[in-house]
């Protein structure tokens, strides 16, 4: 049994207490429940006590010499960050397309010409499991160094039963081998593969009749996602795929209204999706419907930044009562980054969110977006001890000093996995 860990004297301990049952909305998104000179006692992978340093020093005065003490004075302590939308497992890279876009080509033009998702699908199909594992593990290490302790990871670069299963198996192995927890999403409907170009409904049938039942039987995913976009999957096809997932126990998620308004937000609400992601072009009605149903908006301002598009209107989406989470969208085409802190900065500068709201959006609301609100996302007694410590005296500096990595220490499941900014 490892020693207890006692984090002491944080200049700000961001607890987000009281948020485990439902994601935070409206003004509550800005209430971080901060303890100054805060301390946390961790034992057996769990958070055992949270309070001021005076309170905890008194409570544990007889056990001080059996602990590992982490001095967090001058630092900010948060729940481990959570990234609820990544395309982690893939091979290759697409810097050639970046160059094409800088010269005026659009994301969709490149995809329709056989590049984009199709290019990564070719590279991922060709890669063996070991290559995929190693390339993805490198990204996971970088996530961890940025204070991220849990991520969601989608398949969707296989686009055949064999290769979708390969991607999901790699995610499962990474989850077992790496400190970061990975929550898997099946996304066989990420694109219509070129061999089905002339008969997309046959591909939808393959997803519904073969892939979803197999993924569910093998318990390789918890969620089911679709790229609902003009030229990819229609709202009608997306509905069929998401309903089939539900029948097989997979919770719906949707890539909605990224490039054009396409009634993706409306569909998310109608179908009872846990989240609708992107929403750059979501209609007001769709946003109202999401608010009424409590669908979480997972916003991805790094994608808008990288595609040189106008970001989603995060301010409006929060003000209409939709709970908002933030994510990197880590993928080789539209957001090749693992820096969730940079995404937080964009949340403030490009989407009108406050620094407090973006902290909520990468902790407890992100936890709820992957159905983990009861286990992670806040610093409360009984929760998993996933905690990040940043080299800044207050949470505002996390987003103010942008494009820098402030991570000092990361504790995952009660174990120190990053110290002094370095992986252990
Ligand atoms: O590889 O381009 N938008 N899917 C939907 C992506 C971006 C990932 C990619
Ligand atoms: Zn995505």
PDB file of N, CA and C in Angstrom, residues 94 96-117 230 258-260 306-309 333-334:
ATOM      1  N   UNK A  94      -0.883  15.344 -41.403  1.00  0.00           N
ATOM      2  CA  UNK A  94      -1.447  15.978 -42.604  1.00  0.00           C
ATOM      3  C   UNK A  94      -0.968  17.421 -42.779  1.00  0.00           C
ATOM      4  N   UNK A  96       0.743  18.516 -45.112  1.00  0.00           N
ATOM      5  CA  UNK A  96       0.567  18.920 -46.518  1.00  0.00           C
ATOM      6  C   UNK A  96      -0.779  19.619 -46.710  1.00  0.00           C
ATOM      7  N   UNK A  97      -1.820  19.143 -45.992  1.00  0.00           N
ATOM      8  CA  UNK A  97      -3.141  19.773 -46.126  1.00  0.00           C
ATOM      9  C   UNK A  97      -3.156  21.150 -45.455  1.00  0.00           C
ATOM     10  N   UNK A  98      -2.395  21.275 -44.400  1.00  0.00           N
ATOM     11  CA  UNK A  98      -2.272  22.576 -43.737  1.00  0.00           C
ATOM     12  C   UNK A  98      -1.760  23.590 -44.759  1.00  0.00           C
ATOM     13  N   UNK A  99      -0.756  23.158 -45.493  1.00  0.00           N
ATOM     14  CA  UNK A  99      -0.192  24.012 -46.529  1.00  0.00           C
ATOM     15  C   UNK A  99      -1.221  24.339 -47.615  1.00  0.00           C
ATOM     16  N   UNK A 100      -2.002  23.326 -48.021  1.00  0.00           N
ATOM     17  CA  UNK A 100      -3.037  23.556 -49.041  1.00  0.00           C
ATOM     18  C   UNK A 100      -4.083  24.547 -48.525  1.00  0.00           C
ATOM     19  N   UNK A 101      -4.447  24.418 -47.276  1.00  0.00           N
ATOM     20  CA  UNK A 101      -5.450  25.334 -46.714  1.00  0.00           C
ATOM     21  C   UNK A 101      -4.892  26.749 -46.615  1.00  0.00           C
ATOM     22  N   UNK A 102      -3.594  26.853 -46.300  1.00  0.00           N
ATOM     23  CA  UNK A 102      -2.992  28.197 -46.245  1.00  0.00           C
ATOM     24  C   UNK A 102      -3.018  28.845 -47.629  1.00  0.00           C
ATOM     25  N   UNK A 103      -3.084  27.996 -48.656  1.00  0.00           N
ATOM     26  CA  UNK A 103      -3.164  28.519 -50.022  1.00  0.00           C
ATOM     27  C   UNK A 103      -4.599  28.576 -50.539  1.00  0.00           C
ATOM     28  N   UNK A 104      -5.576  28.431 -49.649  1.00  0.00           N
ATOM     29  CA  UNK A 104      -6.962  28.701 -50.036  1.00  0.00           C
ATOM     30  C   UNK A 104      -7.886  27.503 -50.139  1.00  0.00           C
ATOM     31  N   UNK A 105      -7.361  26.269 -50.115  1.00  0.00           N
ATOM     32  CA  UNK A 105      -8.274  25.113 -50.192  1.00  0.00           C
ATOM     33  C   UNK A 105      -9.059  24.992 -48.883  1.00  0.00           C
ATOM     34  N   UNK A 106     -10.285  24.457 -48.939  1.00  0.00           N
ATOM     35  CA  UNK A 106     -11.050  24.282 -47.702  1.00  0.00           C
ATOM     36  C   UNK A 106     -10.940  22.837 -47.217  1.00  0.00           C
ATOM     37  N   UNK A 107     -11.289  22.664 -45.944  1.00  0.00           N
ATOM     38  CA  UNK A 107     -11.274  21.333 -45.318  1.00  0.00           C
ATOM     39  C   UNK A 107     -12.108  20.353 -46.133  1.00  0.00           C
ATOM     40  N   UNK A 108     -13.307  20.778 -46.528  1.00  0.00           N
ATOM     41  CA  UNK A 108     -14.215  19.874 -47.250  1.00  0.00           C
ATOM     42  C   UNK A 108     -13.725  19.593 -48.669  1.00  0.00           C
ATOM     43  N   UNK A 109     -13.145  20.589 -49.317  1.00  0.00           N
ATOM     44  CA  UNK A 109     -12.599  20.342 -50.668  1.00  0.00           C
ATOM     45  C   UNK A 109     -11.507  19.267 -50.611  1.00  0.00           C
ATOM     46  N   UNK A 110     -10.667  19.374 -49.616  1.00  0.00           N
ATOM     47  CA  UNK A 110      -9.566  18.404 -49.481  1.00  0.00           C
ATOM     48  C   UNK A 110     -10.129  17.007 -49.209  1.00  0.00           C
ATOM     49  N   UNK A 111     -11.134  16.952 -48.358  1.00  0.00           N
ATOM     50  CA  UNK A 111     -11.749  15.651 -48.041  1.00  0.00           C
ATOM     51  C   UNK A 111     -12.436  15.064 -49.280  1.00  0.00           C
ATOM     52  N   UNK A 112     -13.184  15.901 -49.994  1.00  0.00           N
ATOM     53  CA  UNK A 112     -13.906  15.399 -51.173  1.00  0.00           C
ATOM     54  C   UNK A 112     -12.961  14.953 -52.284  1.00  0.00           C
ATOM     55  N   UNK A 113     -11.742  15.468 -52.262  1.00  0.00           N
ATOM     56  CA  UNK A 113     -10.753  15.050 -53.273  1.00  0.00           C
ATOM     57  C   UNK A 113      -9.978  13.809 -52.814  1.00  0.00           C
ATOM     58  N   UNK A 114     -10.431  13.192 -51.731  1.00  0.00           N
ATOM     59  CA  UNK A 114      -9.796  11.934 -51.296  1.00  0.00           C
ATOM     60  C   UNK A 114      -8.738  12.114 -50.220  1.00  0.00           C
ATOM     61  N   UNK A 115      -8.539  13.353 -49.761  1.00  0.00           N
ATOM     62  CA  UNK A 115      -7.612  13.587 -48.649  1.00  0.00           C
ATOM     63  C   UNK A 115      -8.384  13.652 -47.342  1.00  0.00           C
ATOM     64  N   UNK A 116      -7.910  14.457 -46.416  1.00  0.00           N
ATOM     65  CA  UNK A 116      -8.627  14.631 -45.152  1.00  0.00           C
ATOM     66  C   UNK A 116      -8.755  13.312 -44.396  1.00  0.00           C
ATOM     67  N   UNK A 117      -9.959  13.036 -43.895  1.00  0.00           N
ATOM     68  CA  UNK A 117     -10.191  11.807 -43.130  1.00  0.00           C
ATOM     69  C   UNK A 117      -9.772  10.582 -43.950  1.00  0.00           C
ATOM     70  N   UNK A 230     -23.148  18.213 -44.168  1.00  0.00           N
ATOM     71  CA  UNK A 230     -23.465  18.089 -45.594  1.00  0.00           C
ATOM     72  C   UNK A 230     -22.264  17.468 -46.324  1.00  0.00           C
ATOM     73  N   UNK A 258     -20.757  21.758 -37.696  1.00  0.00           N
ATOM     74  CA  UNK A 258     -19.379  22.271 -37.672  1.00  0.00           C
ATOM     75  C   UNK A 258     -19.148  23.250 -38.821  1.00  0.00           C
ATOM     76  N   UNK A 259     -19.561  22.854 -40.019  1.00  0.00           N
ATOM     77  CA  UNK A 259     -19.205  23.653 -41.192  1.00  0.00           C
ATOM     78  C   UNK A 259     -20.394  24.416 -41.756  1.00  0.00           C
ATOM     79  N   UNK A 260     -21.566  23.798 -41.657  1.00  0.00           N
ATOM     80  CA  UNK A 260     -22.806  24.451 -42.122  1.00  0.00           C
ATOM     81  C   UNK A 260     -23.901  24.187 -41.095  1.00  0.00           C
ATOM     82  N   UNK A 306      -7.793  26.595 -36.125  1.00  0.00           N
ATOM     83  CA  UNK A 306      -6.906  25.948 -37.098  1.00  0.00           C
ATOM     84  C   UNK A 306      -7.508  25.946 -38.503  1.00  0.00           C
ATOM     85  N   UNK A 307      -8.852  25.928 -38.577  1.00  0.00           N
ATOM     86  CA  UNK A 307      -9.511  25.987 -39.898  1.00  0.00           C
ATOM     87  C   UNK A 307      -9.792  27.435 -40.317  1.00  0.00           C
ATOM     88  N   UNK A 308      -9.342  28.370 -39.526  1.00  0.00           N
ATOM     89  CA  UNK A 308      -9.529  29.806 -39.799  1.00  0.00           C
ATOM     90  C   UNK A 308     -11.005  30.144 -39.969  1.00  0.00           C
ATOM     91  N   UNK A 309     -11.830  29.572 -39.094  1.00  0.00           N
ATOM     92  CA  UNK A 309     -13.283  29.804 -39.117  1.00  0.00           C
ATOM     93  C   UNK A 309     -13.683  30.557 -37.853  1.00  0.00           C
ATOM     94  N   UNK A 333      -6.124  16.476 -38.741  1.00  0.00           N
ATOM     95  CA  UNK A 333      -6.564  17.350 -39.823  1.00  0.00           C
ATOM     96  C   UNK A 333      -6.967  18.735 -39.373  1.00  0.00           C
ATOM     97  N   UNK A 334      -7.828  18.809 -38.359  1.00  0.00           N
ATOM     98  CA  UNK A 334      -8.399  20.107 -38.018  1.00  0.00           C
ATOM     99  C   UNK A 334      -7.985  20.613 -36.641  1.00  0.00           C
TER     100      UNK A 334
END
